Coordinates of C-alpha atoms in Angstrom, one line a residue:
M112 CA -13.5 -13.8 32.8
P113 CA -15.0 -17.0 31.6
L114 CA -14.7 -17.6 27.9
N115 CA -16.3 -20.6 26.2
T116 CA -13.9 -22.0 23.6
I117 CA -15.5 -25.4 23.2
G118 CA -17.1 -24.5 20.0
D119 CA -20.1 -26.9 20.4
L120 CA -22.5 -24.2 19.0
P121 CA -22.3 -22.6 15.6
V122 CA -21.2 -19.0 15.3
V123 CA -24.5 -18.0 13.7
G124 CA -28.0 -19.3 14.0
G125 CA -29.4 -21.8 11.5
V126 CA -30.4 -25.4 11.3
H127 CA -28.0 -26.2 14.1
G128 CA -29.2 -23.5 16.4
N129 CA -30.6 -20.0 16.7
N130 CA -29.7 -16.7 18.3
A131 CA -31.8 -17.4 21.3
S132 CA -30.0 -20.7 22.0
V133 CA -26.6 -19.0 21.4
L134 CA -27.4 -16.3 24.0
Q135 CA -28.7 -18.9 26.5
H136 CA -25.5 -20.9 26.0
S137 CA -23.5 -17.7 26.5
A138 CA -25.3 -16.9 29.8
E139 CA -24.6 -20.4 31.1
H140 CA -21.0 -20.9 29.9
G141 CA -19.7 -17.4 29.2
P142 CA -19.4 -15.7 25.8
R143 CA -17.4 -17.4 23.1
T144 CA -14.1 -16.1 21.8
P145 CA -12.7 -16.7 18.3
P146 CA -9.4 -18.6 18.5
F147 CA -6.2 -16.9 17.3
R148 CA -5.8 -17.6 13.6
V149 CA -3.9 -16.2 10.6
H150 CA -5.1 -15.6 7.1
T151 CA -2.7 -14.7 4.3
S152 CA -3.3 -13.4 0.8
G153 CA -0.9 -12.5 -2.0
G154 CA 2.8 -13.1 -1.8
P155 CA 4.7 -15.9 -3.6
T156 CA 1.7 -18.0 -4.5
R157 CA 1.6 -20.0 -7.7
I158 CA -0.9 -17.7 -9.4
N159 CA 1.1 -14.6 -8.5
L160 CA 4.3 -16.2 -9.7
E161 CA 2.6 -17.1 -13.0
W162 CA 1.4 -13.6 -13.4
E163 CA 4.9 -12.2 -12.8
S164 CA 6.3 -14.6 -15.4
L165 CA 3.6 -13.6 -17.9
R166 CA 4.3 -9.9 -17.3
A167 CA 8.0 -10.4 -17.6
S168 CA 7.5 -12.1 -21.0
S169 CA 5.3 -9.1 -22.0
A170 CA 8.2 -6.9 -21.4
H171 CA 10.2 -8.9 -23.9
I172 CA 7.3 -8.9 -26.3
Q173 CA 7.2 -5.1 -26.0
Q174 CA 11.0 -5.0 -26.9
A175 CA 10.3 -7.2 -29.9
G176 CA 7.5 -4.8 -31.0
Q177 CA 10.0 -1.9 -30.7
S178 CA 12.5 -3.8 -32.9
F179 CA 9.8 -4.3 -35.5
T180 CA 9.0 -0.6 -35.4
E181 CA 12.6 0.2 -36.0
L182 CA 12.8 -2.3 -38.8
R183 CA 9.7 -0.9 -40.5
R184 CA 11.2 2.7 -40.3
K185 CA 14.5 1.5 -41.8
T186 CA 12.7 -0.3 -44.6
I187 CA 10.7 2.8 -45.5
G188 CA 13.9 4.8 -45.4
V189 CA 15.4 2.4 -48.0
Y190 CA 12.4 2.9 -50.2
E191 CA 12.6 6.7 -49.9
D192 CA 16.4 6.6 -50.7
F193 CA 15.8 4.4 -53.7
S194 CA 12.9 6.6 -55.0
G195 CA 15.2 9.6 -55.0
S196 CA 18.0 7.8 -56.9
G197 CA 17.2 9.2 -60.4
F198 CA 16.7 6.9 -63.3
A199 CA 17.6 3.7 -61.5
H200 CA 14.0 3.2 -60.5
L201 CA 13.0 2.8 -64.2
H202 CA 14.7 -0.7 -64.4
W203 CA 12.2 -3.4 -65.4
K204 CA 12.8 -5.4 -62.2
V205 CA 11.9 -2.4 -60.0
P206 CA 8.1 -3.0 -59.9
G207 CA 8.6 -6.5 -58.5
W208 CA 11.1 -5.2 -56.0
H209 CA 8.6 -2.5 -54.9
A210 CA 6.0 -5.2 -54.4
R211 CA 8.3 -7.3 -52.2
L212 CA 9.3 -4.2 -50.2
G213 CA 5.7 -3.2 -49.7
R214 CA 4.9 -6.7 -48.5
L215 CA 7.8 -6.5 -46.0
V216 CA 6.6 -3.1 -44.7
F217 CA 3.0 -4.5 -44.4
S218 CA 4.1 -7.6 -42.6
T219 CA 6.3 -5.8 -40.1
A220 CA 3.5 -3.3 -39.4
A221 CA 1.1 -6.1 -38.9
T222 CA 3.5 -8.0 -36.6
E223 CA 4.2 -4.8 -34.7
L224 CA 0.4 -4.2 -34.2
L225 CA -0.1 -7.8 -33.0
L226 CA 2.7 -7.6 -30.5
R227 CA 1.4 -4.3 -29.1
E228 CA -2.1 -5.8 -28.8
G229 CA -0.6 -8.8 -27.0
V230 CA 1.1 -6.6 -24.4
D231 CA -2.0 -4.5 -23.9
G232 CA -4.1 -7.6 -23.5
I233 CA -1.8 -9.0 -20.8
E234 CA -1.8 -5.8 -18.9
H235 CA -5.6 -5.4 -19.2
A236 CA -6.1 -9.0 -18.1
H237 CA -3.7 -8.5 -15.1
Q238 CA -5.5 -5.3 -14.0
S239 CA -8.9 -7.0 -14.3
Y240 CA -7.7 -9.9 -12.2
R241 CA -6.3 -7.6 -9.5
E242 CA -9.5 -5.5 -9.4
A243 CA -11.6 -8.7 -9.0
E244 CA -9.2 -10.0 -6.4
V245 CA -9.6 -6.8 -4.3
S246 CA -13.4 -7.0 -4.6
V247 CA -13.4 -10.6 -3.5
H248 CA -11.2 -9.9 -0.5
Q249 CA -13.3 -7.0 0.5
W250 CA -16.6 -8.9 0.4
F251 CA -15.0 -11.9 2.1
H252 CA -13.8 -9.7 4.9
L253 CA -17.2 -8.2 5.3
G254 CA -18.8 -11.7 5.2
V255 CA -16.6 -13.0 8.0
R256 CA -17.4 -9.9 10.1
G257 CA -21.1 -10.7 9.6
I258 CA -20.5 -14.3 10.8
E259 CA -18.9 -12.9 14.0
G260 CA -22.0 -10.8 14.7
S261 CA -23.5 -13.3 17.1
I262 CA -20.3 -13.5 19.1
A263 CA -20.1 -9.7 19.4
L264 CA -23.7 -9.8 20.6
E265 CA -22.8 -12.3 23.3
H266 CA -20.0 -10.1 24.6
L267 CA -22.3 -7.1 24.6
A268 CA -25.1 -8.9 26.5
H269 CA -23.0 -10.9 29.0
P270 CA -22.0 -9.1 32.2
E271 CA -18.4 -10.3 31.8
G272 CA -18.3 -9.9 28.1
D273 CA -15.3 -8.2 26.3
R274 CA -16.7 -4.8 25.3
S275 CA -13.5 -4.0 23.3
F276 CA -14.2 -7.0 21.1
T277 CA -17.8 -5.7 20.4
Y278 CA -16.5 -2.2 19.7
D279 CA -13.8 -3.5 17.3
W280 CA -16.2 -5.7 15.5
F281 CA -18.8 -2.9 15.1
A282 CA -16.3 -0.3 14.0
T283 CA -14.7 -2.7 11.4
A284 CA -18.1 -3.9 10.1
L285 CA -19.3 -0.3 9.9
V286 CA -16.3 0.8 7.9
S287 CA -16.2 -2.2 5.6
G288 CA -19.9 -2.3 5.1
G289 CA -20.0 1.4 4.4
G290 CA -17.4 1.1 1.8
R291 CA -19.2 -1.8 0.0
G292 CA -22.5 0.1 0.3
A293 CA -20.9 3.2 -1.3
D294 CA -19.6 1.0 -4.2
L295 CA -23.0 -0.4 -4.8
L296 CA -24.6 3.0 -4.7
L297 CA -22.2 4.5 -7.2
R298 CA -22.6 1.6 -9.6
K299 CA -26.4 1.9 -9.4
Y300 CA -26.2 5.7 -10.0
P301 CA -23.3 6.3 -12.5
T302 CA -24.2 10.0 -12.7
L303 CA -23.4 10.4 -9.0
E304 CA -20.2 8.5 -9.5
V305 CA -19.1 10.9 -12.3
L306 CA -20.0 14.0 -10.3
L307 CA -18.1 12.7 -7.3
S308 CA -15.1 11.9 -9.5
T309 CA -15.3 15.4 -10.9
V310 CA -15.2 17.0 -7.5
I311 CA -12.2 14.8 -6.5
A312 CA -10.4 15.7 -9.7
V313 CA -10.8 19.4 -9.1
E314 CA -9.8 19.0 -5.4
N315 CA -6.7 17.1 -6.4
H316 CA -5.4 20.1 -8.3
A317 CA -7.0 23.2 -6.8
G318 CA -8.4 22.2 -3.5
L319 CA -7.3 22.5 0.1
M320 CA -5.0 19.5 0.2
P321 CA -2.6 20.6 -2.6
A322 CA -2.6 24.1 -1.1
L323 CA -1.5 22.7 2.3
M324 CA 1.1 20.4 0.7
G325 CA 2.4 23.2 -1.6
R326 CA 2.7 25.8 1.1
N327 CA 4.2 23.8 4.0
E328 CA 7.3 21.6 4.3
H329 CA 8.3 18.8 6.6
V330 CA 11.7 19.6 8.2
L331 CA 13.9 17.2 10.1
T332 CA 15.7 18.2 13.2
A333 CA 19.4 17.6 12.4
D334 CA 20.6 16.1 15.7
A335 CA 19.1 12.9 17.0
T336 CA 17.0 13.4 20.1
H337 CA 17.6 9.9 21.4
T338 CA 20.1 7.0 20.7
F339 CA 20.0 3.5 22.0
R340 CA 21.3 0.0 21.3
H341 CA 19.6 -3.4 21.4
Q342 CA 20.5 -7.0 20.7
P343 CA 18.4 -8.4 17.8
D344 CA 17.0 -11.9 18.3
G345 CA 16.1 -12.7 14.7
T346 CA 12.4 -12.0 15.0
L347 CA 10.3 -9.2 13.6
A348 CA 8.5 -8.9 16.9
G349 CA 11.7 -8.4 18.8
Y350 CA 12.8 -5.6 16.5
L351 CA 9.4 -3.9 16.6
E352 CA 9.4 -4.1 20.4
S353 CA 12.8 -2.4 20.6
V354 CA 11.9 0.4 18.3
G355 CA 8.3 0.9 19.3
G356 CA 9.3 3.2 22.2
S357 CA 11.0 5.6 19.7
S358 CA 7.6 7.3 19.2
E359 CA 8.1 9.0 22.6
H360 CA 11.3 10.6 21.4
G361 CA 10.7 11.5 17.8
D362 CA 9.1 10.8 14.4
I363 CA 11.8 8.8 12.5
A364 CA 14.0 6.1 13.9
V365 CA 17.0 4.9 11.8
S366 CA 18.8 1.8 12.9
V367 CA 22.3 1.0 11.7
I368 CA 22.7 -2.8 11.4
P369 CA 26.3 -4.0 11.3
R370 CA 26.9 -7.0 8.9
P371 CA 30.1 -9.1 8.9
N372 CA 32.1 -8.6 5.7
M373 CA 29.3 -6.4 4.3
E374 CA 28.3 -2.8 4.3
P375 CA 25.8 -2.0 7.1
A376 CA 22.1 -2.1 6.4
Y377 CA 19.8 0.7 7.5
A378 CA 16.3 0.1 9.0
V379 CA 13.8 2.9 9.2
H380 CA 10.8 2.8 11.5
L381 CA 8.0 5.3 11.3
P382 CA 5.4 5.5 14.2
G383 CA 1.8 6.3 13.9
L384 CA -0.3 9.5 13.9
K385 CA 0.0 11.8 16.9
V386 CA -3.1 14.0 17.6
D387 CA -2.3 17.0 19.8
G388 CA -5.5 19.0 19.8
L389 CA -5.5 21.4 16.9
A390 CA -1.7 21.6 16.6
T391 CA -0.4 20.9 13.2
G392 CA 3.3 21.9 13.6
H393 CA 4.7 18.6 14.9
G394 CA 6.0 16.0 12.6
R395 CA 3.1 13.4 13.0
S396 CA 0.3 15.9 12.8
P397 CA -2.7 15.6 10.4
L398 CA -0.5 17.4 7.8
S399 CA 1.5 14.2 7.7
L400 CA -1.6 12.2 7.1
I401 CA -2.6 14.5 4.2
D402 CA 0.9 14.0 2.8
G403 CA 0.5 10.2 2.9
L404 CA -3.1 10.1 1.6
T405 CA -3.0 12.8 -1.1
N406 CA 0.7 13.6 -1.8
D407 CA 2.4 10.2 -2.2
S408 CA 4.4 11.0 1.0
V409 CA 6.7 13.4 -0.8
H410 CA 7.4 15.4 2.3
M411 CA 8.0 12.4 4.5
T412 CA 10.3 10.8 1.8
S413 CA 12.4 14.0 2.0
A414 CA 12.6 13.8 5.8
V415 CA 13.5 10.1 5.7
T416 CA 16.2 10.8 3.2
D417 CA 17.6 13.5 5.4
A418 CA 17.6 11.2 8.4
L419 CA 19.5 8.5 6.4
T420 CA 22.0 11.1 5.4
E421 CA 22.5 12.2 9.1
V422 CA 23.5 8.6 10.1
G423 CA 25.9 8.4 7.2
A424 CA 24.0 6.1 4.8
P425 CA 25.6 6.4 1.4
E426 CA 23.7 6.4 -1.9
G427 CA 22.8 2.9 -2.9
A428 CA 22.7 1.6 0.7
E429 CA 20.3 -1.2 1.5
V430 CA 17.3 0.1 3.4
F431 CA 14.5 -1.8 5.2
M432 CA 11.4 0.0 6.4
T433 CA 8.8 -0.7 9.0
G434 CA 5.8 1.5 10.0
F435 CA 2.8 1.5 12.2
S436 CA -0.5 3.0 11.0
L437 CA 0.4 6.4 9.4
G438 CA 4.0 5.3 9.4
G439 CA 3.1 2.2 7.4
L440 CA 1.2 4.4 4.9
H441 CA 4.4 6.5 4.4
A442 CA 6.5 3.3 4.1
T443 CA 4.2 1.9 1.4
N444 CA 4.3 5.1 -0.6
M445 CA 8.1 4.9 -0.5
A446 CA 7.9 1.4 -1.8
K447 CA 6.2 3.0 -4.8
S448 CA 8.5 6.0 -5.1
K449 CA 10.8 6.1 -8.1
E450 CA 12.8 9.0 -6.5
F451 CA 13.6 7.1 -3.3
H452 CA 14.7 4.0 -5.3
Q453 CA 17.1 6.1 -7.3
Q454 CA 18.9 7.0 -4.1
Y455 CA 18.6 3.9 -2.0
A456 CA 18.2 0.1 -2.5
L457 CA 14.9 -0.4 -0.6
R458 CA 14.7 -4.1 0.0
A459 CA 11.7 -4.7 2.2
V460 CA 8.8 -2.8 3.7
T461 CA 6.7 -4.1 6.7
T462 CA 3.6 -2.2 7.8
V463 CA 1.4 -2.8 10.9
G464 CA -2.2 -1.6 10.9
S465 CA -1.7 0.9 8.1
P466 CA -4.4 2.3 5.8
A467 CA -4.5 0.6 2.4
T468 CA -3.9 2.5 -0.8
S469 CA -4.3 1.3 -4.4
G470 CA -1.5 0.9 -6.9
P471 CA 1.5 -1.4 -7.2
T472 CA 4.8 -1.2 -5.4
R473 CA 8.1 -1.3 -7.3
T474 CA 9.6 -4.5 -8.4
G475 CA 12.3 -5.9 -6.1
V476 CA 10.8 -4.8 -2.8
K477 CA 9.3 -7.4 -0.5
V478 CA 6.2 -5.8 1.1
T479 CA 4.3 -7.3 4.0
H480 CA 1.2 -5.8 5.4
L481 CA 0.3 -7.0 8.9
E482 CA -3.2 -6.2 10.3
D483 CA -5.8 -7.4 12.7
A484 CA -9.1 -8.7 11.2
R485 CA -11.1 -6.4 13.5
D486 CA -9.0 -3.2 13.0
P487 CA -11.0 -0.6 11.0
V488 CA -8.0 1.5 10.0
P489 CA -6.7 -0.6 7.1
H490 CA -10.2 -0.4 5.5
I491 CA -10.8 3.3 6.2
T492 CA -9.8 4.5 2.7
G493 CA -12.1 2.0 0.9
D494 CA -9.1 0.6 -1.0
R495 CA -7.1 -2.6 -0.6
H496 CA -3.5 -3.4 -1.4
E497 CA -2.7 -4.5 -4.9
L498 CA -1.1 -7.9 -4.2
S499 CA 1.7 -9.5 -6.2
A500 CA 4.4 -12.2 -5.8
E501 CA 6.4 -9.7 -3.8
R502 CA 3.5 -8.2 -1.8
M503 CA 1.3 -10.0 0.7
V504 CA -1.2 -9.3 3.5
I505 CA -1.1 -11.2 6.8
E506 CA -4.3 -10.8 8.6
Y507 CA -4.5 -12.2 12.2
S508 CA -7.6 -12.5 14.3
H509 CA -6.5 -11.8 17.9
Q510 CA -8.6 -11.1 20.9
N511 CA -7.2 -10.0 24.2
P512 CA -9.9 -9.8 26.9
D513 CA -7.7 -7.3 28.9
S514 CA -7.7 -4.8 26.0
T515 CA -9.5 -1.4 26.4
V516 CA -10.8 1.0 23.8
E517 CA -8.7 4.1 24.1
S518 CA -9.5 5.8 20.8
I519 CA -12.1 5.8 18.0
A520 CA -9.8 3.3 16.2
G521 CA -10.6 0.7 18.8
S522 CA -8.4 -1.7 20.8
A523 CA -7.3 -3.8 17.8
H524 CA -5.4 -0.8 16.4
T525 CA -3.1 -0.3 19.3
W526 CA 0.6 -0.9 19.0
E527 CA 0.6 -3.3 21.9
H528 CA -2.3 -5.4 20.5
N529 CA -0.6 -5.9 17.2
L530 CA 2.8 -6.5 18.7
E531 CA 1.3 -9.3 20.8
A532 CA -0.4 -10.8 17.8
I533 CA 2.9 -10.8 15.8
K534 CA 4.6 -12.5 18.7
L535 CA 2.0 -15.3 18.7
M536 CA 2.3 -15.7 15.0
E537 CA 6.1 -15.9 15.0
H538 CA 6.0 -18.3 18.0
Q539 CA 4.4 -20.9 15.6
N540 CA 5.8 -19.5 12.4
S541 CA 5.6 -22.7 10.4
A542 CA 2.0 -23.4 11.6
W543 CA 0.7 -20.2 10.1
L544 CA 3.0 -19.4 7.1
E545 CA 4.0 -21.5 4.1
P546 CA 7.8 -21.9 3.6
A547 CA 7.7 -19.4 0.7
Q548 CA 5.9 -16.9 2.8
Q549 CA 8.4 -17.3 5.6
Q550 CA 11.2 -16.7 3.1
H551 CA 9.3 -13.5 2.0
M552 CA 9.4 -12.2 5.6
D553 CA 13.0 -13.4 6.0
E554 CA 14.1 -10.7 3.6
F555 CA 14.1 -8.4 6.6
R556 CA 14.4 -10.9 9.5
A557 CA 17.7 -12.1 8.1
Q558 CA 19.2 -8.7 8.9
L559 CA 18.3 -9.3 12.6
M560 CA 20.3 -12.5 13.0
F561 CA 23.8 -11.1 13.4
D562 CA 25.6 -11.0 16.7
A563 CA 26.4 -7.3 16.8
E564 CA 24.2 -4.8 18.5
I565 CA 22.0 -2.5 16.5
E566 CA 22.3 1.2 17.1
T567 CA 19.1 3.3 16.6
H568 CA 19.0 7.1 16.2
V569 CA 15.7 8.8 16.7
F570 CA 15.0 12.1 15.0
D571 CA 12.3 14.7 15.6
S572 CA 10.7 16.7 12.9
H573 CA 8.2 19.5 12.4
W574 CA 6.1 21.3 9.8
Q575 CA 6.6 24.9 8.8
A576 CA 5.5 27.3 6.1
M577 CA 7.7 27.4 3.0
D578 CA 9.8 30.5 2.4
T579 CA 8.8 30.3 -1.2
P580 CA 5.4 28.5 -1.6
E581 CA 5.1 26.0 -4.5
H582 CA 1.4 26.5 -4.5
L583 CA 0.2 30.1 -5.0
L584 CA -3.3 31.2 -4.1
P585 CA -5.2 33.2 -6.8
W586 CA -4.7 36.6 -5.2
E587 CA -0.9 35.9 -4.8
A588 CA -0.3 35.1 -8.5
E589 CA 1.7 37.5 -10.6
G590 CA 0.5 36.1 -13.9
L591 CA -1.6 33.4 -15.4
D592 CA 1.4 31.1 -15.5
D593 CA 1.3 30.9 -11.7
L594 CA -2.3 29.5 -12.0
D595 CA -1.7 26.5 -14.3
Y596 CA -3.1 24.3 -11.6
L597 CA -6.5 25.9 -12.1
N598 CA -6.4 25.0 -15.8
E599 CA -5.4 21.4 -14.9
A600 CA -8.3 21.3 -12.4
L601 CA -10.8 22.5 -15.0
R602 CA -9.4 20.1 -17.7
E603 CA -9.6 17.1 -15.3
G604 CA -13.1 18.1 -14.2
A605 CA -14.2 18.5 -17.8
D606 CA -12.7 15.1 -18.7
Q607 CA -14.7 13.5 -15.9
L608 CA -18.0 15.2 -16.9
R609 CA -17.7 13.8 -20.4
R610 CA -18.4 10.4 -18.8
L611 CA -21.9 11.4 -17.8
P612 CA -24.4 8.9 -19.2
Q613 CA -26.3 10.1 -22.2
E614 CA -30.1 10.4 -21.8

């Protein structure tokens, strides 16, 4: 189909043109298409590295504060021992010594307080910066979608227009705009925000989601359903293309990567959600989505650990994770998991088109979120990733006129669409990424540069009811101790209600 890429007309109307002239130009030359481009945020930028340095120094300040606390306690202990020493405290020099001791206690307490305030100040400033950063990125994303509105209109109106582009644009603008609109509404009506937070707090402890997660378990099928080998080519796209087909055979793919003169590395790939009518028993059912969104992927973490054990990965082994959509959500949660880090050395996590969740990932893990600018799924939660020197988002704008809309998520959320975009980006790696950003991604890509073939084992999984449920329903409880979660729900709800504005 004809696509005008000359760019001689502005994207939106204004002093250089108007919507009528844009549509007329589209009718004569074909609808315009945005060129492929890549936008990055987070990662090893100067500001993020400075924040990391500042937070590292705050850890030393905190240790100094603890040292002063210990010094103050010992000083007070000396005073107490001296006071109980009988007549020795009647010596004429004792009052002056008491005064000096008191000044020492006071100075250590004051220094301790200042150090604590300094640490709290750094953390508060960092958190405020990250919140502002998220807000700016969300509004910027929505603004760019607004600028693309006239192009979407061209493709809708033109007989040979790309309807998938129009749908993707509309879905993403609707999701992003709805999220920003909800934020503005809750800020305008704080009472509504408090009531909503109360409902969420109660649901988190005593609602349907914790009941489902506390009464069902995610079980791995011990034997691999499929095993294959492939030759790595040093690119992320090459690896993703080789493991992408694993979704047809199971839910968890574990690749064993031989490394000369080193222990092997293990790469885990988690595919996306699989909707099979109302069935919830298979491994990638909506129960897995609930696990990822509300339960920190506790069940999936257990299944991945079992899969690593099945392929012989020892404790402390280096693990690299990739995930698409729901799989990326699980992988991100494992990058935050203390329990998983205690068992394995998670080195890098790469997600593709995954929903965003708030909160930091653990130090030492290189996290990369790849997503299309017109994919609504990364914005569906209303959150954005908390960026850092070790965590970045790569957003590409890619349009394929041959794409078709096969689901409510649109064409920009398909595995094939994102894989094609990643290939385009890596084909001109240096044109789109700074050297430091390339090094960030090379944390995983370096494992794909050895000559030996990579063997991948694909495991199936399923959900089943627990033999002994961790979450008891009220009529199943044998005593009040079994219903502690109700007390937690009421307490959390009451804490939220105390925030109601006073008339």
